[in-house]
Coordinates of C-alpha atoms in Angstrom, one line a residue:
Chain E
M1 CA 108.3 92.4 61.2
S2 CA 108.4 93.4 64.8
G3 CA 108.7 89.7 65.8
T4 CA 112.2 89.7 64.5
A5 CA 113.3 92.8 66.4
V6 CA 115.4 91.2 69.1
S7 CA 118.3 93.0 70.7
R8 CA 121.1 90.8 69.5
P9 CA 122.9 92.6 66.7
G10 CA 124.7 91.3 63.6
P11 CA 124.5 88.1 61.6
G12 CA 123.4 86.0 64.6
R13 CA 120.0 87.7 64.7
P14 CA 117.1 85.4 63.9
R15 CA 115.6 85.9 60.4
D16 CA 112.1 86.1 59.2
P17 CA 112.3 83.8 56.1
R18 CA 109.2 85.4 54.6
A19 CA 110.6 88.9 54.9
D20 CA 113.9 87.7 53.4
A21 CA 112.1 86.1 50.4
A22 CA 110.1 89.2 49.8
I23 CA 113.2 91.4 50.0
L24 CA 115.2 89.2 47.6
T25 CA 112.2 89.1 45.1
A26 CA 111.7 92.8 45.3
A27 CA 115.5 93.4 44.8
V28 CA 115.7 91.3 41.6
D29 CA 112.4 92.7 40.2
L30 CA 113.6 96.3 40.6
F31 CA 117.0 95.4 39.2
V32 CA 115.4 93.9 36.1
E33 CA 113.0 96.8 35.7
R34 CA 115.3 99.7 36.4
G35 CA 119.0 98.6 36.6
L36 CA 121.2 99.0 39.6
A37 CA 121.7 102.8 39.5
R38 CA 118.0 103.3 40.0
T39 CA 117.4 100.6 42.6
S40 CA 117.9 101.8 46.2
I41 CA 117.5 99.9 49.5
E42 CA 114.6 102.2 50.2
A43 CA 112.8 101.3 47.0
I44 CA 113.4 97.6 47.7
A45 CA 112.1 97.9 51.2
R46 CA 109.0 99.7 49.9
R47 CA 108.3 97.1 47.2
A48 CA 108.8 94.2 49.7
G49 CA 106.5 95.9 52.3
V50 CA 109.2 95.9 55.0
A51 CA 111.0 98.6 56.9
K52 CA 114.4 99.8 55.6
A53 CA 115.9 98.7 58.9
T54 CA 114.7 95.1 58.2
V55 CA 116.8 95.1 55.0
Y56 CA 119.8 96.6 56.7
K57 CA 119.6 94.0 59.4
R58 CA 120.5 91.4 56.8
W59 CA 122.5 93.2 54.1
S60 CA 124.8 96.2 54.6
T61 CA 125.0 97.3 51.0
K62 CA 122.6 97.1 48.0
E63 CA 125.4 95.3 46.1
D64 CA 125.5 92.5 48.7
L65 CA 121.7 92.2 48.6
L66 CA 121.5 92.3 44.8
A67 CA 124.3 89.7 44.4
E68 CA 122.3 87.3 46.6
A69 CA 119.0 88.1 44.9
I70 CA 120.5 87.6 41.4
E71 CA 122.1 84.4 42.5
R72 CA 118.8 83.0 43.7
A73 CA 117.1 84.1 40.6
R74 CA 119.8 82.5 38.5
D75 CA 119.5 79.3 40.5
D76 CA 116.2 78.7 38.8
I77 CA 118.2 77.9 35.7
P78 CA 118.9 74.2 35.6
A79 CA 122.6 73.5 36.1
L80 CA 124.6 70.4 35.2
D81 CA 124.9 69.4 38.9
E82 CA 122.7 66.5 39.5
Q83 CA 124.8 64.1 37.6
D84 CA 124.4 60.4 37.2
P85 CA 127.8 59.1 36.4
D86 CA 126.2 56.2 34.5
V87 CA 124.6 58.6 32.0
P88 CA 126.9 59.4 29.0
P89 CA 127.9 63.0 29.2
A90 CA 126.6 63.9 25.8
E91 CA 123.2 62.5 26.7
L92 CA 123.2 64.4 30.0
I93 CA 123.8 67.7 28.2
E94 CA 121.2 66.8 25.5
A95 CA 118.6 66.1 28.1
M96 CA 119.1 69.7 29.5
L97 CA 118.4 71.4 26.1
P98 CA 114.6 71.9 26.5
R99 CA 115.0 73.5 30.0
W100 CA 117.9 75.7 28.9
G101 CA 115.9 76.7 25.8
A102 CA 113.0 77.7 28.1
A103 CA 115.4 79.8 30.2
L104 CA 116.8 81.6 27.2
A105 CA 113.3 82.3 25.9
D106 CA 112.4 84.1 29.1
P107 CA 112.6 87.9 28.6
R108 CA 113.3 88.3 32.3
Y109 CA 116.4 86.2 32.1
R110 CA 117.5 88.2 29.1
A111 CA 117.0 91.5 30.9
L112 CA 118.7 90.2 34.0
T113 CA 121.8 89.2 32.0
A114 CA 122.0 92.5 30.2
R115 CA 121.6 94.4 33.5
L116 CA 124.3 92.3 35.1
L117 CA 126.8 92.8 32.3
G118 CA 126.0 96.5 32.2
A119 CA 126.6 96.9 36.0
G120 CA 130.3 96.2 35.6
P121 CA 131.7 99.7 35.1
D122 CA 129.8 101.3 38.0
H123 CA 129.6 98.3 40.3
P124 CA 132.6 96.0 39.8
A125 CA 132.0 94.4 43.2
L126 CA 128.6 93.1 42.1
L127 CA 130.1 91.4 39.0
D128 CA 133.0 90.0 41.1
I129 CA 130.6 88.5 43.7
Y130 CA 128.4 87.1 40.9
W131 CA 131.5 85.7 39.1
N132 CA 133.0 84.1 42.2
H133 CA 129.8 82.7 43.8
H134 CA 127.8 81.8 40.7
V135 CA 129.9 81.5 37.6
V136 CA 133.0 79.8 39.0
P137 CA 131.3 76.8 40.5
R138 CA 129.2 76.3 37.3
R139 CA 132.2 76.5 35.1
E140 CA 133.8 73.8 37.3
R141 CA 130.8 71.5 36.9
A142 CA 130.8 72.2 33.1
R143 CA 134.5 71.4 32.9
A144 CA 133.9 68.1 34.7
V145 CA 131.1 67.0 32.3
L146 CA 133.2 68.1 29.3
R147 CA 136.2 66.1 30.6
R148 CA 133.9 63.1 31.0
A149 CA 132.8 63.7 27.4
Q150 CA 136.5 63.7 26.3
E151 CA 137.0 60.4 28.1
A152 CA 133.9 58.9 26.5
G153 CA 135.2 60.0 23.0
A154 CA 132.3 62.4 22.5
L155 CA 134.6 65.4 22.4
D156 CA 138.1 65.9 20.9
A157 CA 140.7 64.8 23.6
D158 CA 142.9 67.9 22.7
A159 CA 140.1 70.4 23.2
D160 CA 141.0 73.4 25.3
L161 CA 138.2 73.0 27.9
D162 CA 138.5 76.4 29.5
M163 CA 138.4 78.2 26.2
L164 CA 135.5 75.9 25.0
I165 CA 133.5 77.0 28.1
D166 CA 134.3 80.7 27.3
M167 CA 133.0 80.1 23.8
L168 CA 129.8 78.3 24.9
L169 CA 129.0 80.8 27.6
G170 CA 130.0 83.7 25.3
A171 CA 127.8 82.5 22.5
M172 CA 124.9 82.2 24.9
I173 CA 125.4 85.7 26.2
H174 CA 125.7 87.0 22.6
H175 CA 122.6 85.2 21.6
L176 CA 120.7 86.3 24.7
V177 CA 121.7 90.0 24.7
L178 CA 122.5 91.0 21.2
E179 CA 120.4 88.9 18.9
P180 CA 116.8 89.6 18.1
G181 CA 115.0 87.2 20.4
S182 CA 112.5 84.5 19.8
S183 CA 110.0 83.8 22.5
R184 CA 109.8 80.0 21.6
P185 CA 111.9 77.7 23.8
D186 CA 112.2 75.3 20.9
D187 CA 114.1 77.9 18.9
H188 CA 116.6 78.4 21.7
A189 CA 117.0 74.7 22.3
A190 CA 117.8 74.3 18.5
Y191 CA 120.3 77.1 18.8
L192 CA 122.0 75.4 21.7
R193 CA 122.1 72.1 19.8
R194 CA 123.8 73.9 16.9
L195 CA 126.2 75.5 19.3
L196 CA 127.2 72.3 21.0
R197 CA 127.7 70.6 17.7
Q198 CA 129.9 73.4 16.4
A199 CA 131.8 73.1 19.7
G200 CA 132.6 69.6 18.7
L201 CA 130.3 67.7 21.1
A202 CA 128.9 64.5 19.6
I203 CA 125.2 65.0 20.0
G204 CA 122.5 64.5 17.4
A205 CA 121.5 67.2 14.9
G206 CA 117.9 67.2 16.2
V207 CA 115.0 68.3 14.1
S208 CA 114.9 72.1 13.5
P209 CA 111.6 73.8 14.2
A210 CA 111.5 74.8 10.5
Q211 CA 111.8 71.2 9.4
R212 CA 109.1 70.1 11.8
S213 CA 106.5 72.6 10.8
Chain X
M1 CA 129.1 128.1 16.6
S2 CA 127.2 131.2 15.3
G3 CA 128.8 130.7 11.9
T4 CA 126.7 127.6 11.3
A5 CA 123.4 129.3 12.2
V6 CA 121.9 129.6 8.7
S7 CA 118.2 129.6 8.2
R8 CA 117.8 126.4 6.2
P9 CA 116.4 123.8 8.5
G10 CA 116.9 120.0 8.6
P11 CA 119.6 117.7 7.4
G12 CA 120.6 120.0 4.5
R13 CA 122.0 122.5 6.9
P14 CA 125.8 123.0 6.6
R15 CA 127.7 121.4 9.5
D16 CA 130.6 122.5 11.5
P17 CA 132.8 119.5 11.5
R18 CA 134.7 120.6 14.6
A19 CA 131.4 120.9 16.6
D20 CA 130.3 117.6 15.4
A21 CA 133.5 115.9 16.4
A22 CA 133.4 117.6 19.8
I23 CA 129.8 116.5 20.3
L24 CA 130.5 112.9 19.3
T25 CA 133.6 112.7 21.6
A26 CA 131.6 114.2 24.5
A27 CA 128.7 111.8 23.9
V28 CA 130.9 108.7 24.0
D29 CA 133.0 109.9 26.9
L30 CA 129.9 110.6 29.0
F31 CA 128.3 107.3 28.0
V32 CA 131.5 105.4 29.1
E33 CA 131.7 107.4 32.4
R34 CA 128.0 107.3 33.4
G35 CA 126.0 105.1 31.2
L36 CA 123.1 106.1 29.0
A37 CA 120.5 106.8 31.7
R38 CA 122.7 109.5 33.2
T39 CA 123.8 111.0 29.8
S40 CA 121.6 113.8 28.6
I41 CA 121.8 115.9 25.5
E42 CA 122.3 118.9 27.9
A43 CA 125.3 117.3 29.6
I44 CA 126.7 116.3 26.2
A45 CA 126.4 119.9 24.9
R46 CA 128.0 121.3 28.1
R47 CA 130.9 118.9 27.8
A48 CA 131.4 119.7 24.1
G49 CA 131.2 123.4 24.7
V50 CA 128.3 124.0 22.3
A51 CA 124.7 125.1 22.7
K52 CA 122.0 122.4 23.1
A53 CA 120.4 123.7 19.9
T54 CA 123.6 122.9 18.0
V55 CA 123.3 119.2 19.1
Y56 CA 119.5 119.1 18.2
K57 CA 120.3 120.6 14.7
R58 CA 122.1 117.3 13.9
W59 CA 120.5 114.6 16.1
S60 CA 116.9 114.5 17.3
T61 CA 117.4 112.0 20.1
K62 CA 120.2 111.0 22.4
E63 CA 119.9 107.4 21.1
D64 CA 120.7 108.5 17.5
L65 CA 123.6 110.6 18.7
L66 CA 125.0 107.9 20.9
A67 CA 124.6 105.2 18.2
E68 CA 126.7 107.4 15.9
A69 CA 129.2 108.3 18.6
I70 CA 129.7 104.6 19.6
E71 CA 130.0 103.5 16.0
R72 CA 132.8 106.1 15.5
A73 CA 134.6 105.0 18.7
R74 CA 134.2 101.3 17.6
D75 CA 135.6 102.1 14.2
D76 CA 139.0 102.6 15.9
I77 CA 139.1 98.9 16.4
P78 CA 140.8 97.4 13.3
A79 CA 138.4 95.4 11.2
L80 CA 139.0 92.7 8.7
D81 CA 138.2 94.9 5.8
E82 CA 141.3 95.9 4.0
Q83 CA 141.8 92.5 2.5
D84 CA 144.5 91.5 0.1
P85 CA 143.0 88.4 -1.7
D86 CA 146.6 87.1 -2.2
V87 CA 147.2 86.8 1.6
P88 CA 146.1 83.5 3.0
P89 CA 143.1 84.1 5.3
A90 CA 144.7 82.5 8.4
E91 CA 147.7 84.8 8.0
L92 CA 145.4 87.8 7.5
I93 CA 143.7 87.0 10.8
E94 CA 147.0 86.3 12.6
A95 CA 148.4 89.6 11.5
M96 CA 145.5 91.4 13.3
L97 CA 146.1 89.8 16.7
P98 CA 148.4 92.4 18.1
R99 CA 146.0 95.2 17.2
W100 CA 143.0 93.3 18.5
G101 CA 144.9 92.5 21.7
A102 CA 145.6 96.2 22.2
A103 CA 141.9 97.0 21.8
L104 CA 140.9 94.3 24.3
A105 CA 143.4 95.6 26.8
D106 CA 141.9 99.1 26.7
P107 CA 139.7 99.7 29.8
R108 CA 137.7 102.3 27.8
Y109 CA 136.7 99.6 25.2
R110 CA 135.8 97.3 28.0
A111 CA 133.5 99.9 29.7
L112 CA 132.0 100.9 26.3
T113 CA 131.1 97.2 25.6
A114 CA 129.6 96.7 29.1
R115 CA 127.6 99.9 28.8
L116 CA 126.3 99.0 25.4
L117 CA 125.2 95.5 26.4
G118 CA 123.6 97.0 29.6
A119 CA 121.7 99.6 27.6
G120 CA 119.5 96.9 25.9
P121 CA 116.6 96.7 28.4
D122 CA 116.0 100.5 28.6
H123 CA 117.1 101.5 25.1
P124 CA 116.5 98.6 22.7
A125 CA 116.7 101.1 19.8
L126 CA 120.3 101.9 20.6
L127 CA 121.2 98.3 20.5
D128 CA 119.3 97.8 17.3
I129 CA 121.0 100.6 15.6
Y130 CA 124.4 99.4 16.8
W131 CA 123.6 95.8 15.7
N132 CA 122.4 96.8 12.2
H133 CA 125.0 99.5 11.4
H134 CA 128.1 98.1 13.1
V135 CA 127.8 94.4 13.9
V136 CA 126.0 93.1 10.8
P137 CA 128.6 94.5 8.2
R138 CA 131.5 93.2 10.4
R139 CA 129.9 89.8 10.7
E140 CA 129.6 89.7 6.9
R141 CA 133.3 90.5 6.4
A142 CA 134.3 87.9 9.0
R143 CA 132.1 85.3 7.2
A144 CA 133.8 86.1 3.9
V145 CA 137.3 85.6 5.5
L146 CA 136.2 82.4 7.2
R147 CA 134.8 81.1 4.0
R148 CA 138.1 81.8 2.3
A149 CA 139.8 80.0 5.1
Q150 CA 137.5 77.0 4.4
E151 CA 138.4 77.1 0.7
A152 CA 142.1 77.3 1.6
G153 CA 141.8 74.2 3.9
A154 CA 142.6 76.3 7.0
L155 CA 139.1 75.6 8.6
D156 CA 136.8 72.6 8.5
A157 CA 134.7 72.7 5.3
D158 CA 131.6 71.7 7.4
A159 CA 131.9 74.5 10.0
D160 CA 128.7 76.3 10.8
L161 CA 130.2 79.8 10.1
D162 CA 127.4 81.9 11.6
M163 CA 127.6 79.8 14.8
L164 CA 131.4 80.1 14.7
I165 CA 131.1 83.9 14.5
D166 CA 128.7 83.9 17.5
M167 CA 131.2 81.8 19.4
L168 CA 134.1 84.0 18.5
L169 CA 132.3 87.3 19.3
G170 CA 130.7 85.8 22.3
A171 CA 134.0 84.6 23.8
M172 CA 135.5 88.0 23.2
I173 CA 132.5 89.7 25.0
H174 CA 132.8 87.2 27.8
H175 CA 136.5 87.8 28.1
L176 CA 136.1 91.5 28.0
V177 CA 133.2 92.0 30.3
L178 CA 133.2 89.1 32.7
E179 CA 136.8 88.1 33.2
P180 CA 139.3 89.9 35.4
G181 CA 141.2 91.9 32.9
S182 CA 144.9 92.2 32.1
S183 CA 146.2 95.5 30.9
R184 CA 148.8 93.8 28.7
P185 CA 147.9 93.7 25.0
D186 CA 150.1 90.5 24.6
D187 CA 147.9 88.6 27.1
H188 CA 144.8 89.4 25.1
A189 CA 146.5 88.6 21.8
A190 CA 147.5 85.2 23.3
Y191 CA 143.9 84.7 24.4
L192 CA 142.6 85.4 20.9
R193 CA 145.2 83.0 19.4
R194 CA 143.9 80.2 21.8
L195 CA 140.3 81.1 20.9
L196 CA 141.0 80.9 17.1
R197 CA 142.8 77.6 17.5
Q198 CA 140.0 76.1 19.6
A199 CA 137.6 77.4 16.9
G200 CA 139.4 75.2 14.4
L201 CA 141.4 77.8 12.5
A202 CA 144.9 76.6 11.4
I203 CA 147.1 79.3 12.9
G204 CA 150.3 78.8 14.9
A205 CA 150.2 78.3 18.7
G206 CA 152.4 81.3 19.1
V207 CA 154.7 81.9 22.1
S208 CA 152.8 82.6 25.3
P209 CA 154.0 85.6 27.4
A210 CA 154.8 83.2 30.2
Q211 CA 157.1 81.1 28.0
R212 CA 158.8 84.3 26.7
S213 CA 159.6 85.8 30.0

């Protein structure tokens, strides 16, 4: 890491992208394994194989580092962002189901969600950063797709979209954190299909794994 | 506590109800303040003003003790259990809104929920006990009321009740743990009313606090 040790201080300092990636990976791994209270900058540096000073050059608190690390890990979850306006919104959502099912079946994603929700009482700043940087933009994209669904007649024109998004995200959190989990992506995709149908979205009933086998 | 120190071992041993109450209160207080990882039987005994042995006489692990303590604390939340079958189900639910609003406005309830969800990765047994003892019976009561609402024509006869309950509980968890909280019970009651209406339950729109002021 000595190659990055230039004298200029602060955020203008050149970064070593490999070190940054190793630090972000170590941070989210430790957070998933241990939770925030037992994840220190020192432990993150050790796991990443860099000096503590290398971490502090880029992040001043572990909350800032973890917020960025969690955001990156969450970015692996496919979002409704690459939208083709010619695709009907219900089809667009339906096409995402296998990928979302795979995300929900991942025990790491489950643990990350539980850790994040549990961090609120001790580390409200972490939850605030996550909410503002990650959740708010995704809610806006979801709202845009649901509004398109309303215009296309695939969702009740009177639906309270903000409340509907709370119900959809809430059911997913409930399913992920509280319900005994299946490791089969298909089961989770089938759950999401039931959820979207109960939410009033006009998508097909699909074939349940039970019917198929 | 020496009065309870009889020689008979195990669960048949007479209990000191005041000591039990003090232990359960201390356990839930410490859990809310610190989380499970930093709540030991020793700290609970110290806070309750009893000997560690007094705690171990009744509970063999801190997970068992905390599960019972959390259940008791959660029991303060009014449940849909004292049902008068002559009251229409939508009215029954509507009548609970002020009390549920007060529960959601309580920062202690918010912290308890976050701690409980966050305990999953390290203490799955705690979440399992909570799920089986607390959540499952409440879900069954909610399902019975929603089925009555279907029969009374106050809810779509085709509604997927289990999914609807996931959506209702999920939105409440999302609202409680992730959304910036208001301390006004009225705001939370208004949120619940919007939630129930979007869920398809035929209850009145109410008067929003904004309209009232």
